[in-house]
Amino acid sequence: MAVVITSLILFLIGLALGGGGIWLASLGGSWYYIIAGIAFLVAGWLLYRRKSMALWLYAAIVIGTLCWAVWEIGFDWWELGPRGGIIVLIALWLSTPWARRGLTGPDGRAPLILAVLASLAVAGYSMTTDPKDIAGELNTDEVTPTADLGGNVPAGEWHYYGRTQYGQRYSPLDQITAENVANLQPAWTYRTGDVKGPDDVTETTYQVTPLKVADTLYICTPHNFAIAIDAASGKEKWRFDPQVKLDKDRQHQTCRGVSYYADAKIAAGQPCAARVYLPTSDARLIALDAANGQVCPTFAEGGTLNLLANMPYPKPGYYYSTSAPLIVANKIIVGGAVNDNYSTQEPSGVIRAFDADTGALIWNWDSGNPDQTTPLAQDQTYTNNSPNMWSTASADEKLGLLYVPLGNKTPDQLGAGRSANDEKFSSSITALDLNTGQLRWVRQTVHHDLWDMDVPAQPTLVDITTAAGVVPALVGPTKQGDLYVLDRRSGEPIVPINEVPAPGGAIEGDHTSPTQPVSDLSFNPKPLTGADMWGITMFDQLACRIEFLKLRYEGRYTPPSLQGSLIYPGNFGTFNWGGVAVDPVRQVMFGMPTYLAFISKLVPRADVPPPGDTKGSEQGLNRNEGAPYAVILKPFLSPLGIPCQAPPWGYVAGADLRTGKIVYKHRNGTVYDMTPLPLPFKVGVPGIGGPMITAGGVAFLGAAVDDFLRAYDLTTGRQLWQTRLPAGGQSTPMTYTVADGRQFVVIVAGGHGSVGTKPGDYVMAYTLPK
């Protein structure tokens, strides 16, 4: 009976591989699956007939598959495994007495065992090497020992989202080092009580980076509670609930940070002498007394600023601020998130500067009407759908410049009818005069963006030593993987930028740019091929190969299409809002490049179903009401729900900003929380969040879709320490000291709705033993 069942299994595998292989070959793919399918069918027939030649043939299948796999992808264990795993397991079964009972003819055990041993030898060798790894060491020289960190933030504090107005995510604290970081232990845990509910939108996420001023941490929560916590003990000092109502049209329910401001016009200790500004997801900015959480009534209208003022189409849920406003030169710089791909009638992406004391509007810069920066009259409106800043700006007060990361005009995938200003400012880093809002320079990172390649992260300001001397620079990470290293005075490149040919063939009525800019410092991955398709088994790998060839794909910037286009890197981004961290003393950077392919498929308006009672999301059908096409956006996944492209999907990486060279790149994260079993396999997983660097030579990063906080040697990128988090750590860690001198590292663990990590409400603090 065992022989009959085994022969039936071989026969069914042969049918699956042969049938799928014919489909794949008809699309221009590999012929291996046809050949393997035929071989499985013959082996199954021979086994059913009790012929020992079945074992000889199966040994040939094992050796043939091994040779083909090594030829196609080399000695990468994670790519060899799916190709040969099932085949080798069957070979082991065929070697047993039960599977060979009653076979006649020349004994086939020896060739079968030799084939298995050869496969195991290759597998063993491939486990000792990683062809995707780049090993190296960043320089350890203190290139600028007295580096400009941006502002007068005390060493043991963290006053801004990126610690200072420069957004470096660098702390000068050095108590925690590469030598002692493994001794970190929990100091305290605080729970906010704000958790994702059944009526929340999919992307209800906890992404806040706490601020630390004096002895207090200031945070916000996904539903926009503002909370003050004692920095040493983790005890709550106060909380404020802005009573934000749920809205199914809101794509994101999150808060990445609050802003802190000390009012020099008010004596210390007086009400609202120090303030916390809370952005809410119903488009308000609320001023709170940092001492007790009470609303500051002299700010704006009773303490609240209405961010929908002068907005066209001020629909509930369509506009809100998810990121911390930047406070600089007594101004609050506010951008906002605009729902992607909902409609052609959406609010503006205007950037506004308000007086930090009174809330009065000082200037407004609307990329759709960039020359008029004086405040609009009450009866005027900004330009609808103009490119927006949904992340956080950075600023250089000495130069009087504000640096704005701009998104794309929505609808993202449809470029017909865009204005000259849209074409100029979409997906760019733009410098504005801090006092007037007037344009100073613009550097576009994608021309005629059809891929939602917003500039997603706060630009990082750092002085870089070049052959011509020290240059005030800006480092701008992008979704497509390029890092723009620019002279922040002029926007001119320090690391060269080249225009390279890009695919054409947009839909009728639209166009593509013939070239696209590419920085010499780029984490852009190599184009995908059929050999890069992946799976847990050879069957879902075959399905991914077929799907890959059904899609339109001509490399980076393949335009969206009716048949469906593969977008790689996808709009999840090689880098997203977490950006990178920069050590301004050593002039090096640390980041987490992520690689996930997405599918972008246009749907003619006549084929778009009526709107249902759905919740806001960036994935699935984006309706683009008022446009001729809707768009379906989704990650490129196998039938088993895992990425179709082979891992690694996530790395940690280091680069030298003086040379513009990537020095190391290592797989980051495990599948511990991606599979039913807690497997600690270091595949290199996706993540969203940001890193933080300390002067002790340690980089800290959560972000990955396994629930860990990790520490890395900044010089080599090698992992030094990790700790299990009670929920997803898709936020950016920070660090500070307390009164007794101890250095703390803090991360928020609350999960991320879109990537499916465990939700929670935790603020976790770690320190070295006393």
mmCIF file of N, CA and C in Angstrom, residues 633-719:
data_model
loop_
_atom_site.group_PDB
_atom_site.id
_atom_site.type_symbol
_atom_site.label_atom_id
_atom_site.label_comp_id
_atom_site.label_asym_id
_atom_site.label_seq_id
_atom_site.Cartn_x
_atom_site.Cartn_y
_atom_site.Cartn_z
ATOM 1 N N LEU A 633 -4.094 48.297 -5.310
ATOM 2 C CA LEU A 633 -2.727 48.262 -4.788
ATOM 3 C C LEU A 633 -2.632 47.152 -3.757
ATOM 4 N N LYS A 634 -1.631 46.312 -3.888
ATOM 5 C CA LYS A 634 -1.451 45.231 -2.925
ATOM 6 C C LYS A 634 -0.029 44.703 -3.014
ATOM 7 N N PRO A 635 0.466 44.137 -1.916
ATOM 8 C CA PRO A 635 1.796 43.523 -1.971
ATOM 9 C C PRO A 635 1.781 42.296 -2.862
ATOM 10 N N PHE A 636 2.902 41.988 -3.451
ATOM 11 C CA PHE A 636 3.058 40.849 -4.352
ATOM 12 C C PHE A 636 3.314 39.611 -3.504
ATOM 13 N N LEU A 637 2.238 38.873 -3.201
ATOM 14 C CA LEU A 637 2.307 37.747 -2.280
ATOM 15 C C LEU A 637 1.981 36.434 -2.976
ATOM 16 N N SER A 638 2.494 35.341 -2.414
ATOM 17 C CA SER A 638 2.225 33.997 -2.908
ATOM 18 C C SER A 638 0.847 33.538 -2.443
ATOM 19 N N PRO A 639 0.356 32.401 -2.951
ATOM 20 C CA PRO A 639 -0.918 31.868 -2.451
ATOM 21 C C PRO A 639 -0.914 31.589 -0.955
ATOM 22 N N LEU A 640 0.269 31.461 -0.356
ATOM 23 C CA LEU A 640 0.366 31.222 1.076
ATOM 24 C C LEU A 640 0.485 32.517 1.872
ATOM 25 N N GLY A 641 0.445 33.676 1.177
ATOM 26 C CA GLY A 641 0.458 34.951 1.865
ATOM 27 C C GLY A 641 1.823 35.464 2.254
ATOM 28 N N ILE A 642 2.891 34.939 1.662
ATOM 29 C CA ILE A 642 4.236 35.435 1.933
ATOM 30 C C ILE A 642 4.758 36.123 0.670
ATOM 31 N N PRO A 643 5.748 37.012 0.802
ATOM 32 C CA PRO A 643 6.247 37.712 -0.381
ATOM 33 C C PRO A 643 6.690 36.742 -1.476
ATOM 34 N N CYS A 644 6.345 37.087 -2.708
ATOM 35 C CA CYS A 644 6.723 36.244 -3.835
ATOM 36 C C CYS A 644 8.199 36.363 -4.178
ATOM 37 N N GLN A 645 8.814 37.489 -3.859
ATOM 38 C CA GLN A 645 10.235 37.592 -4.157
ATOM 39 C C GLN A 645 11.032 36.999 -3.012
ATOM 40 N N ALA A 646 12.190 36.478 -3.335
ATOM 41 C CA ALA A 646 13.019 35.777 -2.347
ATOM 42 C C ALA A 646 13.541 36.744 -1.292
ATOM 43 N N PRO A 647 13.709 36.255 -0.058
ATOM 44 C CA PRO A 647 14.354 37.082 0.956
ATOM 45 C C PRO A 647 15.839 37.247 0.640
ATOM 46 N N PRO A 648 16.489 38.222 1.301
ATOM 47 C CA PRO A 648 16.022 39.056 2.404
ATOM 48 C C PRO A 648 15.040 40.133 1.947
ATOM 49 N N TRP A 649 14.071 40.407 2.822
ATOM 50 C CA TRP A 649 13.148 41.523 2.616
ATOM 51 C C TRP A 649 13.533 42.713 3.462
ATOM 52 N N GLY A 650 14.491 42.523 4.370
ATOM 53 C CA GLY A 650 14.906 43.622 5.217
ATOM 54 C C GLY A 650 16.344 43.476 5.674
ATOM 55 N N TYR A 651 17.045 44.598 5.745
ATOM 56 C CA TYR A 651 18.454 44.634 6.134
ATOM 57 C C TYR A 651 18.681 45.718 7.184
ATOM 58 N N VAL A 652 19.844 45.674 7.808
ATOM 59 C CA VAL A 652 20.440 46.858 8.412
ATOM 60 C C VAL A 652 21.660 47.190 7.566
ATOM 61 N N ALA A 653 21.928 48.487 7.439
ATOM 62 C CA ALA A 653 22.992 48.898 6.526
ATOM 63 C C ALA A 653 23.677 50.143 7.053
ATOM 64 N N GLY A 654 24.937 50.265 6.715
ATOM 65 C CA GLY A 654 25.723 51.433 7.067
ATOM 66 C C GLY A 654 26.406 52.010 5.845
ATOM 67 N N ALA A 655 26.515 53.328 5.798
ATOM 68 C CA ALA A 655 27.167 53.990 4.670
ATOM 69 C C ALA A 655 28.024 55.138 5.177
ATOM 70 N N ASP A 656 29.099 55.396 4.444
ATOM 71 C CA ASP A 656 29.991 56.510 4.742
ATOM 72 C C ASP A 656 29.520 57.712 3.929
ATOM 73 N N LEU A 657 29.124 58.777 4.597
ATOM 74 C CA LEU A 657 28.586 59.937 3.896
ATOM 75 C C LEU A 657 29.664 60.756 3.208
ATOM 76 N N ARG A 658 30.918 60.583 3.610
ATOM 77 C CA ARG A 658 31.991 61.325 2.929
ATOM 78 C C ARG A 658 32.315 60.709 1.575
ATOM 79 N N THR A 659 32.219 59.393 1.487
ATOM 80 C CA THR A 659 32.536 58.724 0.220
ATOM 81 C C THR A 659 31.292 58.386 -0.595
ATOM 82 N N GLY A 660 30.132 58.379 0.069
ATOM 83 C CA GLY A 660 28.914 57.976 -0.625
ATOM 84 C C GLY A 660 28.849 56.492 -0.898
ATOM 85 N N LYS A 661 29.555 55.682 -0.104
ATOM 86 C CA LYS A 661 29.622 54.243 -0.335
ATOM 87 C C LYS A 661 28.888 53.468 0.758
ATOM 88 N N ILE A 662 28.189 52.410 0.332
ATOM 89 C CA ILE A 662 27.596 51.468 1.271
ATOM 90 C C ILE A 662 28.707 50.569 1.794
ATOM 91 N N VAL A 663 28.865 50.484 3.106
ATOM 92 C CA VAL A 663 29.978 49.750 3.699
ATOM 93 C C VAL A 663 29.550 48.363 4.152
ATOM 94 N N TYR A 664 28.351 48.247 4.721
ATOM 95 C CA TYR A 664 27.848 46.922 5.101
ATOM 96 C C TYR A 664 26.343 46.861 4.923
ATOM 97 N N LYS A 665 25.867 45.612 4.838
ATOM 98 C CA LYS A 665 24.437 45.365 4.628
ATOM 99 C C LYS A 665 24.174 43.925 5.070
ATOM 100 N N HIS A 666 23.410 43.767 6.158
ATOM 101 C CA HIS A 666 23.179 42.453 6.750
ATOM 102 C C HIS A 666 21.678 42.182 6.886
ATOM 103 N N ARG A 667 21.320 40.903 6.723
ATOM 104 C CA ARG A 667 19.931 40.507 6.964
ATOM 105 C C ARG A 667 19.513 40.926 8.379
ATOM 106 N N ASN A 668 18.267 41.380 8.474
ATOM 107 C CA ASN A 668 17.786 41.836 9.769
ATOM 108 C C ASN A 668 16.439 41.207 10.089
ATOM 109 N N GLY A 669 16.337 40.597 11.252
ATOM 110 C CA GLY A 669 15.054 40.093 11.717
ATOM 111 C C GLY A 669 14.785 38.662 11.305
ATOM 112 N N THR A 670 13.869 38.045 12.071
ATOM 113 C CA THR A 670 13.547 36.631 11.899
ATOM 114 C C THR A 670 12.075 36.461 11.535
ATOM 115 N N VAL A 671 11.722 35.205 11.216
ATOM 116 C CA VAL A 671 10.317 34.878 10.912
ATOM 117 C C VAL A 671 9.580 34.444 12.182
ATOM 118 N N TYR A 672 10.104 34.793 13.336
ATOM 119 C CA TYR A 672 9.557 34.354 14.624
ATOM 120 C C TYR A 672 8.067 34.632 14.734
ATOM 121 N N ASP A 673 7.637 35.794 14.267
ATOM 122 C CA ASP A 673 6.222 36.168 14.375
ATOM 123 C C ASP A 673 5.489 36.138 13.030
ATOM 124 N N MET A 674 6.103 35.531 12.024
ATOM 125 C CA MET A 674 5.478 35.459 10.703
ATOM 126 C C MET A 674 4.915 34.074 10.410
ATOM 127 N N THR A 675 5.217 33.094 11.256
ATOM 128 C CA THR A 675 4.813 31.716 11.008
ATOM 129 C C THR A 675 4.063 31.173 12.213
ATOM 130 N N PRO A 676 3.272 30.108 12.039
ATOM 131 C CA PRO A 676 2.545 29.539 13.175
ATOM 132 C C PRO A 676 3.460 29.090 14.307
ATOM 133 N N LEU A 677 4.670 28.647 13.959
ATOM 134 C CA LEU A 677 5.639 28.248 14.977
ATOM 135 C C LEU A 677 6.655 29.371 15.172
ATOM 136 N N PRO A 678 7.092 29.614 16.427
ATOM 137 C CA PRO A 678 8.062 30.680 16.689
ATOM 138 C C PRO A 678 9.474 30.277 16.256
ATOM 139 N N LEU A 679 9.724 30.374 14.956
ATOM 140 C CA LEU A 679 11.007 29.932 14.402
ATOM 141 C C LEU A 679 11.979 31.108 14.366
ATOM 142 N N PRO A 680 13.176 30.935 14.911
ATOM 143 C CA PRO A 680 14.124 32.062 14.995
ATOM 144 C C PRO A 680 15.015 32.205 13.766
ATOM 145 N N PHE A 681 14.530 31.825 12.597
ATOM 146 C CA PHE A 681 15.360 31.850 11.393
ATOM 147 C C PHE A 681 15.584 33.291 10.937
ATOM 148 N N LYS A 682 16.848 33.658 10.790
ATOM 149 C CA LYS A 682 17.200 35.028 10.412
ATOM 150 C C LYS A 682 17.167 35.157 8.890
ATOM 151 N N VAL A 683 15.968 35.344 8.390
ATOM 152 C CA VAL A 683 15.755 35.442 6.947
ATOM 153 C C VAL A 683 16.044 36.852 6.451
ATOM 154 N N GLY A 684 15.737 37.850 7.284
ATOM 155 C CA GLY A 684 15.773 39.248 6.855
ATOM 156 C C GLY A 684 14.370 39.668 6.493
ATOM 157 N N VAL A 685 13.659 40.283 7.446
ATOM 158 C CA VAL A 685 12.221 40.518 7.283
ATOM 159 C C VAL A 685 11.938 42.001 7.084
ATOM 160 N N PRO A 686 10.746 42.319 6.570
ATOM 161 C CA PRO A 686 10.400 43.735 6.377
ATOM 162 C C PRO A 686 10.246 44.444 7.720
ATOM 163 N N GLY A 687 10.197 45.735 7.661
ATOM 164 C CA GLY A 687 9.977 46.527 8.861
ATOM 165 C C GLY A 687 9.580 47.942 8.509
ATOM 166 N N ILE A 688 9.000 48.617 9.479
ATOM 167 C CA ILE A 688 8.684 50.036 9.308
ATOM 168 C C ILE A 688 8.874 50.704 10.660
ATOM 169 N N GLY A 689 9.666 51.742 10.671
ATOM 170 C CA GLY A 689 10.094 52.409 11.887
ATOM 171 C C GLY A 689 11.465 52.988 11.624
ATOM 172 N N GLY A 690 12.092 53.527 12.645
ATOM 173 C CA GLY A 690 13.367 54.179 12.416
ATOM 174 C C GLY A 690 14.434 53.770 13.397
ATOM 175 N N PRO A 691 15.701 54.062 13.072
ATOM 176 C CA PRO A 691 16.834 53.745 13.953
ATOM 177 C C PRO A 691 17.249 54.956 14.780
ATOM 178 N N MET A 692 18.076 54.695 15.767
ATOM 179 C CA MET A 692 18.668 55.727 16.619
ATOM 180 C C MET A 692 20.111 55.337 16.901
ATOM 181 N N ILE A 693 21.021 56.322 16.892
ATOM 182 C CA ILE A 693 22.452 56.104 17.112
ATOM 183 C C ILE A 693 22.863 56.831 18.389
ATOM 184 N N THR A 694 23.790 56.230 19.121
ATOM 185 C CA THR A 694 24.377 56.910 20.275
ATOM 186 C C THR A 694 25.878 57.078 20.086
ATOM 187 N N ALA A 695 26.442 58.018 20.846
ATOM 188 C CA ALA A 695 27.884 58.257 20.778
ATOM 189 C C ALA A 695 28.677 57.075 21.313
ATOM 190 N N GLY A 696 28.006 56.143 21.990
ATOM 191 C CA GLY A 696 28.672 54.933 22.443
ATOM 192 C C GLY A 696 28.940 53.936 21.340
ATOM 193 N N GLY A 697 28.612 54.290 20.092
ATOM 194 C CA GLY A 697 28.871 53.400 18.962
ATOM 195 C C GLY A 697 27.823 52.324 18.787
ATOM 196 N N VAL A 698 26.631 52.558 19.335
ATOM 197 C CA VAL A 698 25.553 51.577 19.263
ATOM 198 C C VAL A 698 24.374 52.185 18.506
ATOM 199 N N ALA A 699 23.770 51.388 17.639
ATOM 200 C CA ALA A 699 22.534 51.768 16.961
ATOM 201 C C ALA A 699 21.409 50.897 17.506
ATOM 202 N N PHE A 700 20.247 51.501 17.733
ATOM 203 C CA PHE A 700 19.079 50.782 18.231
ATOM 204 C C PHE A 700 17.982 50.836 17.177
ATOM 205 N N LEU A 701 17.273 49.692 17.045
ATOM 206 C CA LEU A 701 16.225 49.588 16.036
ATOM 207 C C LEU A 701 15.220 48.517 16.452
ATOM 208 N N GLY A 702 13.947 48.850 16.404
ATOM 209 C CA GLY A 702 12.880 47.859 16.525
ATOM 210 C C GLY A 702 12.407 47.573 15.115
ATOM 211 N N ALA A 703 11.202 48.054 14.777
ATOM 212 C CA ALA A 703 10.709 48.185 13.403
ATOM 213 C C ALA A 703 10.395 46.878 12.680
ATOM 214 N N ALA A 704 11.247 45.853 12.788
ATOM 215 C CA ALA A 704 11.028 44.623 12.028
ATOM 216 C C ALA A 704 9.725 43.951 12.452
ATOM 217 N N VAL A 705 9.191 43.096 11.564
ATOM 218 C CA VAL A 705 7.898 42.480 11.842
ATOM 219 C C VAL A 705 7.985 41.320 12.820
ATOM 220 N N ASP A 706 9.169 41.052 13.361
ATOM 221 C CA ASP A 706 9.229 40.238 14.571
ATOM 222 C C ASP A 706 9.331 41.207 15.748
ATOM 223 N N ASP A 707 8.809 40.817 16.888
ATOM 224 C CA ASP A 707 8.621 41.762 17.985
ATOM 225 C C ASP A 707 9.855 41.802 18.887
ATOM 226 N N PHE A 708 10.911 42.445 18.390
ATOM 227 C CA PHE A 708 12.147 42.580 19.146
ATOM 228 C C PHE A 708 12.680 44.000 19.019
ATOM 229 N N LEU A 709 13.341 44.447 20.066
ATOM 230 C CA LEU A 709 14.211 45.619 20.000
ATOM 231 C C LEU A 709 15.638 45.105 19.965
ATOM 232 N N ARG A 710 16.445 45.649 19.046
ATOM 233 C CA ARG A 710 17.806 45.161 18.876
ATOM 234 C C ARG A 710 18.811 46.307 18.955
ATOM 235 N N ALA A 711 20.019 45.943 19.354
ATOM 236 C CA ALA A 711 21.147 46.867 19.346
ATOM 237 C C ALA A 711 22.207 46.321 18.403
ATOM 238 N N TYR A 712 22.881 47.222 17.687
ATOM 239 C CA TYR A 712 23.867 46.850 16.685
ATOM 240 C C TYR A 712 25.147 47.644 16.902
ATOM 241 N N ASP A 713 26.238 47.023 16.545
ATOM 242 C CA ASP A 713 27.511 47.734 16.495
ATOM 243 C C ASP A 713 27.473 48.662 15.291
ATOM 244 N N LEU A 714 27.531 49.954 15.518
ATOM 245 C CA LEU A 714 27.444 50.902 14.415
ATOM 246 C C LEU A 714 28.571 50.689 13.417
ATOM 247 N N THR A 715 29.724 50.284 13.882
ATOM 248 C CA THR A 715 30.881 50.140 12.998
ATOM 249 C C THR A 715 30.701 48.996 12.012
ATOM 250 N N THR A 716 30.175 47.850 12.463
ATOM 251 C CA THR A 716 30.089 46.664 11.607
ATOM 252 C C THR A 716 28.663 46.285 11.222
ATOM 253 N N GLY A 717 27.687 46.794 11.955
ATOM 254 C CA GLY A 717 26.303 46.406 11.713
ATOM 255 C C GLY A 717 25.907 45.090 12.342
ATOM 256 N N ARG A 718 26.815 44.465 13.099
ATOM 257 C CA ARG A 718 26.507 43.168 13.694
ATOM 258 C C ARG A 718 25.640 43.347 14.934
ATOM 259 N N GLN A 719 24.678 42.446 15.096
ATOM 260 C CA GLN A 719 23.768 42.530 16.229
ATOM 261 C C GLN A 719 24.500 42.219 17.530
#
